[in-house]
Coordinates of C-alpha atoms in Angstrom, one line a residue:
Chain A
M743 CA 79.7 157.3 139.6
S744 CA 79.0 160.8 138.4
S745 CA 76.3 161.6 136.0
I746 CA 78.5 162.6 133.2
I747 CA 80.2 159.1 133.5
N748 CA 76.9 157.3 133.6
Y749 CA 75.7 159.3 130.6
T750 CA 78.7 158.7 128.5
L751 CA 78.4 155.0 129.3
H752 CA 74.8 155.1 128.3
L753 CA 75.8 156.5 124.9
A754 CA 78.6 154.0 124.6
D755 CA 76.4 151.0 125.6
N756 CA 73.7 151.9 123.1
A757 CA 76.3 152.0 120.3
L758 CA 78.0 148.8 121.3
I759 CA 74.9 146.7 121.9
L760 CA 73.3 147.7 118.5
G761 CA 76.7 147.2 116.8
Q762 CA 77.0 143.7 118.4
R763 CA 73.5 142.9 117.3
N764 CA 74.0 144.0 113.7
S765 CA 77.2 142.2 113.4
E766 CA 75.3 138.9 113.8
W767 CA 74.1 139.5 110.2
C768 CA 77.7 139.5 108.8
G769 CA 78.0 136.7 106.2
H770 CA 74.2 135.9 106.6
G771 CA 72.5 139.0 104.9
P772 CA 69.8 138.6 102.2
V773 CA 72.1 139.8 99.4
L774 CA 75.7 140.6 99.4
E775 CA 75.4 144.5 99.0
Q776 CA 73.1 144.6 102.1
D777 CA 75.4 142.2 104.1
I778 CA 78.1 144.7 103.6
A779 CA 75.9 147.6 104.4
I780 CA 74.7 146.3 107.8
T781 CA 78.2 145.2 108.6
N782 CA 79.4 148.8 107.8
I783 CA 76.8 150.2 110.1
S784 CA 77.9 147.8 112.8
L785 CA 81.5 149.0 112.4
D786 CA 80.4 152.6 112.7
L787 CA 78.4 151.9 115.9
I788 CA 81.4 150.0 117.4
G789 CA 83.6 153.0 116.4
Q790 CA 81.2 155.4 118.3
A791 CA 81.1 153.0 121.2
R792 CA 84.9 153.1 121.5
S793 CA 85.1 156.8 121.4
F794 CA 82.5 157.1 124.2
Y795 CA 84.1 154.3 126.2
Q796 CA 87.5 156.0 125.9
Y797 CA 86.2 159.2 127.2
A798 CA 84.4 157.4 130.1
A799 CA 87.6 155.6 131.0
A800 CA 89.5 158.9 131.1
L801 CA 86.8 160.3 133.4
I802 CA 86.9 157.2 135.6
G803 CA 90.6 156.9 135.8
D804 CA 92.0 154.1 137.9
G805 CA 93.1 152.0 135.1
A806 CA 89.7 151.8 133.4
T807 CA 89.9 151.2 129.5
E808 CA 87.5 151.0 126.7
D809 CA 87.8 147.3 127.0
S810 CA 87.3 147.0 130.8
L811 CA 84.1 149.0 130.4
A812 CA 82.8 147.0 127.5
Y813 CA 84.0 143.6 128.8
L814 CA 83.9 143.6 132.6
R815 CA 80.7 145.2 133.6
T816 CA 77.5 143.2 134.4
E817 CA 74.1 143.2 133.0
R818 CA 72.9 145.6 135.8
E819 CA 75.7 148.0 135.1
F820 CA 74.8 148.5 131.4
N821 CA 72.8 151.6 130.6
N822 CA 71.6 151.0 127.1
C823 CA 68.1 151.3 126.1
L824 CA 65.9 148.1 125.7
L825 CA 65.4 148.8 122.0
V826 CA 69.0 148.1 121.0
E827 CA 69.3 144.8 122.8
Q828 CA 66.2 143.2 121.2
P829 CA 67.0 140.2 119.0
N830 CA 67.5 140.7 115.3
G831 CA 64.5 138.7 114.2
D832 CA 64.1 138.8 110.5
W833 CA 65.3 141.5 108.2
A834 CA 62.2 143.6 108.8
Q835 CA 62.7 143.6 112.6
T836 CA 66.4 144.4 112.2
L837 CA 65.7 147.2 109.8
L838 CA 62.8 148.8 111.8
R839 CA 64.9 148.6 115.0
Q840 CA 67.7 150.5 113.0
F841 CA 65.3 153.0 111.8
F842 CA 63.9 153.8 115.2
F843 CA 67.3 154.1 116.7
S844 CA 69.0 155.9 113.9
S845 CA 66.3 158.5 113.9
Y846 CA 66.6 158.9 117.6
Q847 CA 70.4 159.1 117.4
F848 CA 70.3 161.6 114.6
Y849 CA 68.1 164.1 116.6
L850 CA 70.1 163.3 119.7
Y851 CA 73.5 163.9 118.3
R852 CA 72.3 167.0 116.6
Y853 CA 71.2 168.2 120.0
L854 CA 74.5 167.3 121.5
L855 CA 76.5 169.4 119.1
N856 CA 75.7 172.3 121.6
H857 CA 76.5 170.3 124.7
P858 CA 78.8 172.2 127.1
D859 CA 81.0 169.1 127.5
T860 CA 83.1 169.6 124.4
R861 CA 84.4 165.9 124.2
I862 CA 80.8 164.7 124.0
A863 CA 80.0 167.4 121.4
A864 CA 82.9 166.4 119.3
I865 CA 82.0 162.7 119.2
A866 CA 78.5 163.7 118.4
E867 CA 79.7 165.8 115.5
K868 CA 82.0 163.2 114.2
S869 CA 79.3 160.5 114.4
L870 CA 76.4 162.6 112.9
K871 CA 77.6 161.9 109.3
E872 CA 77.6 158.2 109.9
V873 CA 74.2 158.4 111.6
S874 CA 72.7 160.5 108.8
Y875 CA 73.6 157.5 106.4
H876 CA 72.2 155.0 108.8
L877 CA 69.0 156.9 108.9
R878 CA 68.7 157.3 105.2
W879 CA 69.4 153.6 104.6
S880 CA 67.1 152.2 107.2
S881 CA 64.3 154.7 106.1
E882 CA 64.6 153.5 102.6
W883 CA 64.3 149.9 103.8
V884 CA 61.2 150.6 105.9
I885 CA 59.6 152.2 102.8
R886 CA 60.7 149.4 100.5
L887 CA 59.3 146.6 102.9
G888 CA 56.2 148.4 103.7
D889 CA 55.4 149.2 100.1
G890 CA 57.0 146.0 98.5
T891 CA 54.9 142.7 98.7
D892 CA 52.2 141.5 100.9
E893 CA 54.6 139.4 102.8
S894 CA 57.1 142.1 103.4
H895 CA 54.4 144.4 104.6
R896 CA 53.1 141.7 107.0
R897 CA 56.6 141.1 108.3
L898 CA 57.2 144.9 108.9
K899 CA 53.9 145.0 110.7
A900 CA 54.9 142.2 112.8
A901 CA 58.2 143.9 113.6
L902 CA 56.4 147.0 114.6
D903 CA 54.1 145.1 117.0
E904 CA 57.4 143.7 118.5
L905 CA 59.3 146.8 118.8
W906 CA 57.0 149.7 119.3
S907 CA 56.8 149.4 123.1
Y908 CA 60.6 149.9 123.4
T909 CA 60.5 153.4 121.7
G910 CA 58.9 155.3 124.6
E911 CA 62.0 154.8 126.9
L912 CA 64.2 156.9 124.5
F913 CA 62.3 160.1 125.5
L914 CA 62.0 159.5 129.3
P915 CA 65.0 161.0 131.0
A916 CA 67.1 158.8 133.3
G917 CA 68.5 160.3 136.4
Y918 CA 71.8 161.1 134.8
E919 CA 70.1 162.9 131.9
K920 CA 68.0 165.0 134.3
D921 CA 71.2 165.9 136.2
L922 CA 72.9 167.0 133.2
G923 CA 69.9 168.9 131.7
I924 CA 69.8 166.7 128.7
D925 CA 66.1 167.2 127.5
V926 CA 65.5 164.0 125.7
A927 CA 61.8 164.6 125.8
S928 CA 62.3 167.5 123.5
L929 CA 63.5 165.2 120.8
E930 CA 60.2 163.3 120.6
V931 CA 58.5 165.8 118.3
D932 CA 61.0 165.6 115.6
W933 CA 61.4 161.8 116.1
S934 CA 57.6 161.3 115.8
K935 CA 57.4 163.5 112.7
K936 CA 60.1 161.5 111.0
V937 CA 58.5 158.2 111.9
K938 CA 55.2 159.5 110.6
D939 CA 56.7 160.7 107.3
I940 CA 58.4 157.4 106.6
F941 CA 55.4 155.2 107.8
D942 CA 53.2 157.2 105.3
E943 CA 55.4 156.2 102.5
A944 CA 55.5 152.6 103.8
N945 CA 51.6 152.5 104.2
L946 CA 52.0 151.8 107.7
A947 CA 50.0 153.3 110.7
V948 CA 51.7 154.8 113.8
P949 CA 50.5 152.7 116.7
G950 CA 48.0 154.3 119.1
N951 CA 48.3 154.2 122.8
V952 CA 50.6 151.4 123.8
F953 CA 52.1 150.7 127.1
M954 CA 55.8 151.5 126.9
Q955 CA 58.4 149.3 128.6
T956 CA 61.2 151.1 130.5
G957 CA 64.2 150.4 132.6
G958 CA 67.2 149.7 130.3
K959 CA 68.7 153.1 130.7
S960 CA 69.0 152.6 134.4
G961 CA 70.1 149.0 134.2
M962 CA 66.8 147.0 134.3
H963 CA 67.1 144.9 131.1
S964 CA 65.3 142.3 129.2
E965 CA 66.5 138.8 129.5
H966 CA 68.2 139.1 126.1
L967 CA 71.0 141.3 127.4
G968 CA 72.7 138.7 129.6
H969 CA 73.0 136.2 126.7
L970 CA 74.5 138.9 124.4
L971 CA 77.0 140.0 127.0
T972 CA 77.9 136.3 127.8
E973 CA 79.1 136.0 124.2
L974 CA 80.6 139.4 123.9
Q975 CA 82.6 139.1 127.1
Y976 CA 83.6 135.4 126.7
M977 CA 87.4 136.0 125.9
Q978 CA 88.0 138.5 128.6
R979 CA 86.2 136.6 131.3
T980 CA 87.9 133.4 130.3
F981 CA 91.4 134.8 130.1
P982 CA 91.6 137.7 132.5
G983 CA 94.1 140.3 132.3
C984 CA 95.6 139.5 128.8
E985 CA 96.6 141.7 126.0
W986 CA 95.0 140.9 122.7
Chain B
M729 CA 92.5 136.4 51.1
P730 CA 92.2 133.7 53.7
S731 CA 89.7 134.5 56.5
P732 CA 91.4 135.6 59.7
D733 CA 92.0 132.8 62.1
F734 CA 90.4 134.0 65.4
E735 CA 92.2 131.6 67.6
T736 CA 95.6 132.7 66.1
I737 CA 94.8 136.4 66.7
F738 CA 93.7 135.5 70.2
Q739 CA 96.9 133.7 71.0
D740 CA 99.0 136.4 69.4
K741 CA 97.4 139.0 71.8
I742 CA 98.1 136.8 74.8
D743 CA 101.7 136.3 73.7
Q744 CA 102.1 140.1 73.3
E745 CA 100.6 140.6 76.8
I746 CA 97.5 142.4 75.5
K747 CA 94.6 141.8 77.9
I748 CA 91.5 140.0 76.6
E749 CA 88.4 142.2 77.2
P750 CA 84.8 141.1 77.5
K751 CA 83.8 141.8 73.9
D752 CA 86.8 140.3 72.3
W753 CA 86.5 137.0 70.6
M754 CA 87.8 134.1 72.8
P755 CA 87.8 130.4 72.6
E756 CA 84.8 128.8 74.4
N757 CA 87.1 126.9 76.7
Y758 CA 88.9 130.2 77.8
R759 CA 85.6 131.7 78.5
R760 CA 84.5 128.6 80.5
T761 CA 87.7 128.2 82.4
N762 CA 87.8 131.9 83.4
T763 CA 84.1 131.9 84.3
R764 CA 84.7 128.7 86.6
Q765 CA 87.8 130.2 88.2
I766 CA 86.5 133.7 88.8
S767 CA 83.2 132.5 90.1
Q768 CA 85.0 130.0 92.3
H769 CA 87.1 132.7 93.6
A770 CA 84.0 134.9 94.3
H771 CA 82.4 132.0 96.2
S772 CA 85.5 131.5 98.2
E773 CA 85.4 135.1 99.4
V774 CA 81.7 134.9 100.3
V775 CA 82.0 131.5 102.0
G776 CA 85.3 132.6 103.5
M777 CA 83.2 135.2 105.5
L778 CA 81.7 132.3 107.6
P779 CA 84.7 130.9 109.5
E780 CA 86.0 134.3 110.5
G781 CA 82.5 135.7 111.1
N782 CA 82.3 132.9 113.7
W783 CA 84.6 135.1 116.0
I784 CA 83.1 138.5 115.4
S785 CA 80.8 138.3 118.4
R786 CA 83.4 137.0 120.7
A787 CA 86.4 139.1 119.6
P788 CA 88.5 139.7 122.7
S789 CA 88.7 143.5 122.4
L790 CA 86.8 146.3 120.8
K791 CA 89.7 147.1 118.5
R792 CA 90.1 143.4 117.4
K793 CA 86.2 143.3 116.8
A794 CA 86.5 146.4 114.6
I795 CA 89.4 145.0 112.7
L796 CA 87.7 141.7 112.2
L797 CA 84.5 143.3 111.1
A798 CA 86.3 145.5 108.6
K799 CA 88.2 142.4 107.3
V800 CA 85.1 140.2 106.7
Q801 CA 83.3 143.3 105.1
D802 CA 86.3 143.6 102.7
E803 CA 85.9 139.9 101.8
G804 CA 82.2 140.5 100.9
G805 CA 83.4 143.5 98.8
H806 CA 85.9 141.1 97.0
G807 CA 83.1 138.8 96.3
L808 CA 81.1 141.6 94.7
Y809 CA 83.9 142.7 92.3
L810 CA 84.6 139.2 91.4
Y811 CA 81.0 138.2 90.6
S812 CA 81.0 141.3 88.5
A813 CA 84.1 140.4 86.8
A814 CA 82.7 136.9 86.1
E815 CA 79.4 138.4 84.9
T816 CA 81.3 140.0 82.0
L817 CA 81.8 136.6 80.6
G818 CA 78.0 136.0 80.3
M819 CA 76.8 134.2 83.4
S820 CA 74.6 136.0 86.0
R821 CA 75.4 136.3 89.6
E822 CA 72.2 134.4 90.4
E823 CA 73.2 131.5 88.1
M824 CA 76.7 131.4 89.9
I825 CA 75.1 131.5 93.3
N826 CA 72.7 128.6 92.2
D827 CA 75.7 126.6 91.2
L828 CA 77.3 127.2 94.5
H829 CA 74.2 126.0 96.5
S830 CA 73.7 123.1 94.3
G831 CA 77.3 121.9 94.8
K832 CA 78.2 122.2 91.1
A833 CA 80.6 125.1 91.7
K834 CA 83.3 124.8 94.2
Y835 CA 85.0 127.3 96.6
S836 CA 88.4 127.1 98.3
S837 CA 88.5 123.9 100.5
I838 CA 90.3 125.8 103.3
F839 CA 87.0 127.3 104.5
N840 CA 85.7 123.8 105.3
Y841 CA 88.0 123.8 108.4
P842 CA 86.5 125.1 111.7
T843 CA 87.7 128.2 113.6
L844 CA 88.0 126.8 117.1
T845 CA 89.8 129.5 119.0
W846 CA 90.6 133.2 118.7
A847 CA 94.1 132.3 117.5
D848 CA 92.5 130.8 114.4
I849 CA 91.6 134.3 113.3
G850 CA 95.2 135.3 113.3
A851 CA 96.3 132.1 111.7
I852 CA 93.9 132.7 108.8
G853 CA 95.1 136.2 108.3
W854 CA 98.6 135.1 108.2
L855 CA 98.6 131.7 106.6
V856 CA 95.4 131.5 104.6
D857 CA 95.5 135.1 103.3
G858 CA 99.2 134.7 102.9
A859 CA 98.7 131.7 100.7
A860 CA 96.0 133.4 98.8
I861 CA 98.1 136.5 98.1
M862 CA 100.8 134.3 96.4
N863 CA 98.1 133.2 94.0
Q864 CA 96.6 136.6 93.7
V865 CA 99.7 138.6 93.0
M866 CA 100.2 136.2 90.0
L867 CA 96.6 136.9 89.0
T868 CA 97.1 140.7 88.8
R869 CA 98.8 139.7 85.5
T870 CA 96.3 137.2 84.2
S871 CA 95.2 137.5 80.7
Y872 CA 91.6 138.4 81.2
G873 CA 91.3 142.1 81.8
P874 CA 88.4 142.4 84.2
Y875 CA 89.9 139.6 86.5
A876 CA 93.4 141.2 86.4
R877 CA 92.0 144.6 87.4
A878 CA 89.8 143.2 90.2
M879 CA 92.9 141.4 91.6
V880 CA 94.9 144.6 91.8
R881 CA 92.4 146.1 94.2
I882 CA 92.0 142.9 96.1
C883 CA 95.7 142.4 96.6
K884 CA 96.1 145.6 98.3
E885 CA 93.5 144.8 100.9
E886 CA 94.7 141.2 101.3
S887 CA 98.2 142.2 102.2
F888 CA 96.8 144.4 104.8
H889 CA 94.9 141.5 106.2
Q890 CA 97.9 139.4 106.2
R891 CA 99.9 141.8 108.4
Q892 CA 96.8 142.2 110.6
G893 CA 96.8 138.4 111.2
F894 CA 100.5 138.2 111.8
E895 CA 100.4 141.0 114.3
A896 CA 97.4 139.3 116.1
L897 CA 99.6 136.2 116.5
L898 CA 102.7 138.2 117.4
V899 CA 100.6 139.6 120.4
L900 CA 99.6 136.0 121.4
S901 CA 103.2 134.8 121.1
R902 CA 104.2 137.3 123.6
G903 CA 101.4 136.8 126.0
S904 CA 100.4 134.2 128.6
A905 CA 101.1 130.6 128.5
A906 CA 97.5 130.0 127.5
Q907 CA 97.8 132.5 124.7
K908 CA 101.1 131.0 123.4
E909 CA 99.6 127.5 123.4
M910 CA 96.5 128.8 121.5
C911 CA 98.8 130.3 118.9
Q912 CA 100.9 127.2 118.4
D913 CA 97.7 125.0 118.2
A914 CA 96.2 127.3 115.5
I915 CA 99.4 127.1 113.5
N916 CA 99.5 123.4 113.8
R917 CA 95.9 123.0 112.5
W918 CA 96.1 125.6 109.6
W919 CA 99.6 124.9 108.2
W920 CA 98.8 121.8 106.2
P921 CA 95.4 122.9 104.9
A922 CA 97.1 126.2 103.9
L923 CA 99.7 124.3 101.8
M924 CA 96.9 122.4 100.1
M925 CA 95.4 125.7 98.9
F926 CA 97.8 125.8 96.1
G927 CA 96.1 122.7 94.7
P928 CA 97.4 119.3 93.5
R929 CA 101.1 118.7 92.5
D930 CA 102.0 119.9 89.0
T931 CA 102.3 116.3 87.9
E932 CA 98.7 115.8 88.8
S933 CA 97.1 119.1 87.9
T934 CA 94.7 118.6 85.0
N935 CA 94.0 122.2 83.9
S936 CA 97.4 123.6 84.2
D937 CA 99.1 123.3 80.7
Q938 CA 96.3 125.2 78.8
S939 CA 96.0 127.7 81.6
M940 CA 99.7 128.5 81.5
K941 CA 99.6 128.8 77.6
W942 CA 96.6 131.2 77.9
K943 CA 98.3 133.1 80.7
I944 CA 95.3 132.5 83.1
K945 CA 98.1 131.1 85.3
R946 CA 101.6 132.1 85.2
K947 CA 103.2 130.1 87.9
S948 CA 102.7 126.4 88.7
N949 CA 101.0 125.1 91.9
D950 CA 104.3 123.7 93.2
E951 CA 106.3 126.8 92.4
L952 CA 103.8 129.0 94.3
R953 CA 103.6 126.6 97.2
Q954 CA 107.4 126.5 97.4
N955 CA 107.4 130.4 97.5
F956 CA 105.0 130.4 100.3
V957 CA 106.9 127.9 102.3
D958 CA 110.1 129.9 102.0
M959 CA 108.2 133.0 103.1
I960 CA 106.4 131.5 106.1
A961 CA 109.5 129.5 107.3
E962 CA 111.3 132.8 107.8
Q963 CA 108.4 134.8 109.2
I964 CA 107.6 132.1 111.9
K965 CA 111.0 132.9 113.5
T966 CA 109.8 136.3 114.6
L967 CA 106.8 134.6 116.3
G968 CA 109.1 132.0 118.0
M969 CA 106.6 129.3 117.2
K970 CA 107.2 126.1 115.1
L971 CA 105.7 124.8 111.9
P972 CA 104.3 121.3 112.3
D973 CA 106.8 119.6 109.9
P974 CA 109.8 117.8 111.2
E975 CA 111.1 117.7 107.6
L976 CA 111.1 121.4 107.2
K977 CA 114.8 122.4 106.5
W978 CA 116.7 125.0 104.5
N979 CA 118.3 123.3 101.4
E980 CA 121.4 125.3 100.5
A981 CA 121.7 123.7 97.1
R982 CA 118.2 124.4 96.0
K983 CA 118.1 127.8 97.9
H984 CA 114.7 126.7 99.2
Y985 CA 113.1 125.0 102.1
D986 CA 112.5 121.3 101.8
F987 CA 109.2 120.2 103.4
G988 CA 107.4 117.1 104.3
A989 CA 104.8 115.2 102.3
I990 CA 101.2 116.7 102.2
N991 CA 98.3 114.5 103.0
W992 CA 96.6 114.3 99.6
D993 CA 93.9 111.9 100.8
E994 CA 92.6 114.5 103.3
F995 CA 92.8 117.2 100.5
W996 CA 90.6 115.1 98.1
Q997 CA 88.2 114.1 100.9
V998 CA 87.6 117.7 101.7
V999 CA 87.3 118.7 98.0
K1000 CA 84.7 115.9 97.8
G1001 CA 82.6 117.4 100.5
N1002 CA 83.8 115.3 103.5
G1003 CA 85.8 118.2 105.4
P1004 CA 84.8 119.0 108.9
C1005 CA 82.5 121.9 107.8
N1006 CA 81.5 121.5 104.2
K1007 CA 77.9 120.8 105.1
Q1008 CA 77.7 123.6 107.6
R1009 CA 79.2 126.2 105.2
L1010 CA 76.8 125.3 102.3
D1011 CA 73.8 125.1 104.7
A1012 CA 74.6 128.6 106.1
R1013 CA 74.9 130.0 102.7
R1014 CA 71.7 128.4 101.5
K1015 CA 69.9 129.4 104.6
A1016 CA 70.8 133.1 104.1
W1017 CA 69.8 133.1 100.5
E1018 CA 66.5 131.3 101.1
E1019 CA 65.6 133.4 104.1
G1020 CA 66.5 136.5 102.1
E1021 CA 64.3 135.7 99.1
W1022 CA 61.2 137.7 100.4
V1023 CA 63.6 140.7 101.1
R1024 CA 64.9 140.6 97.5
E1025 CA 61.3 140.1 96.1
A1026 CA 60.1 143.1 98.2
A1027 CA 62.9 145.3 96.8
I1028 CA 62.1 144.5 93.3
A1029 CA 58.4 145.0 93.8
H1030 CA 58.9 148.3 95.4
A1031 CA 61.3 149.4 92.5
G1032 CA 58.6 148.3 90.0
K1033 CA 55.8 150.2 91.8
R1034 CA 57.9 153.3 92.2
A1035 CA 58.9 153.3 88.4
E1036 CA 55.2 152.9 87.6
R1037 CA 54.2 155.8 89.8
A1038 CA 56.9 158.0 88.3
G1039 CA 55.7 157.0 84.8
R1040 CA 52.1 158.0 85.7
S1041 CA 53.0 161.5 87.0

């Protein structure tokens, strides 16, 4: 598959997998307003995933659809980063994951506004408004939890220990990014500054030198992804070839 | 001059179709009945998120996943407006939630049935939301202002949900043999519980007379149930499916469909807590609330600290 297809799938997979994870909160949030907020973010991400899958399907041709791409590829064919497939854990872990990812997505989509592929640029432009809100919402929660009570601070710190090692991969270009000249490494400065600013308000220290996990972007995932896909793909696998 | 009789003034307003507003005088029992009914309605929206939420992660296409997420999110929103409407009567949301968790407050029994297949999501939209709308359209004219206004907004979204549910079943009804079977099976399981949603027969409904006089309700349980049967008996023809009632038959003299006897033993068992999912639904709500406690405390603590810092500077 060409690099542009792989890259489009990477963008779609990131959005789908995080959307799927966030949707697990629906009906189970800590308070009704926040249950609605996280469900809304899930809905935005699934919308973004659909736009990217539709574009990838058009590029692939041969009967590919948004659903065949989301429901009929295997673990090793998914190009999402490791961060988005990590389990929800508690509210602190979900929120910190969202903050890391939304701040990355914010700078990435802003960068993609100038991408020569006009379809990708258009989806990035349309999604940027949503992502700006996700970033603001998750930043506020990181501050709230970091600054709130001893317990919330402790939980946020535990979430940081859990998630930090999955952030390095975001800025290491995969083969398809190199081919397309997408300089993800250049986003790291803005991202780090954002993290530092929010962590300062949350009384949280940015971790020092930590070994970074990689592989998700080129199909080497954690064990979590297989289970997530088993659930996500259940209907299409059980009843192949049906309209829904 | 005789002192004004508050109760007479109140009933005059109701008779003249003037809405009762939060600061108006109202009989204690009117306040209590509305608080009970509105909070019960709010709880139903929130508990109702669970059976449908059960299929979000497994929705069969991205479009269906998005539709379902949006629908369940709308229900959360309805819960919010309704809790706010109930709060105008003087009970806090926290008190209402505690009553739900302790079992003191009820919610619609329909949500104590399990969603076993994808077709249940369509059947809930079509039958359960369809039955709810019958009641809710009536409630847009209920005498308590905040409740009536909340219902106007809710009704618009609910009718959209009902169409989506029907459309999801329509796709199944035109699909493979397995899809058709799934569709019929879901209709079989949801039909009778949907009829029970209108509550006991008029002859056995304890709160009805006073509620009619105060225009909290404007149609009886049996009237609403009959309207629902008449509507669904027609709509199912488009699906090419059957309602699981051999006695269902058009009655030309009554200009209504006749239908078979409802199993009221089952109804009362589920109300008493013995439905297939009563325990699971309440456990899920309690768990979310308990596990969210530290989050709510952190938000309050942070807001307090921020206010304090702002006060100092």
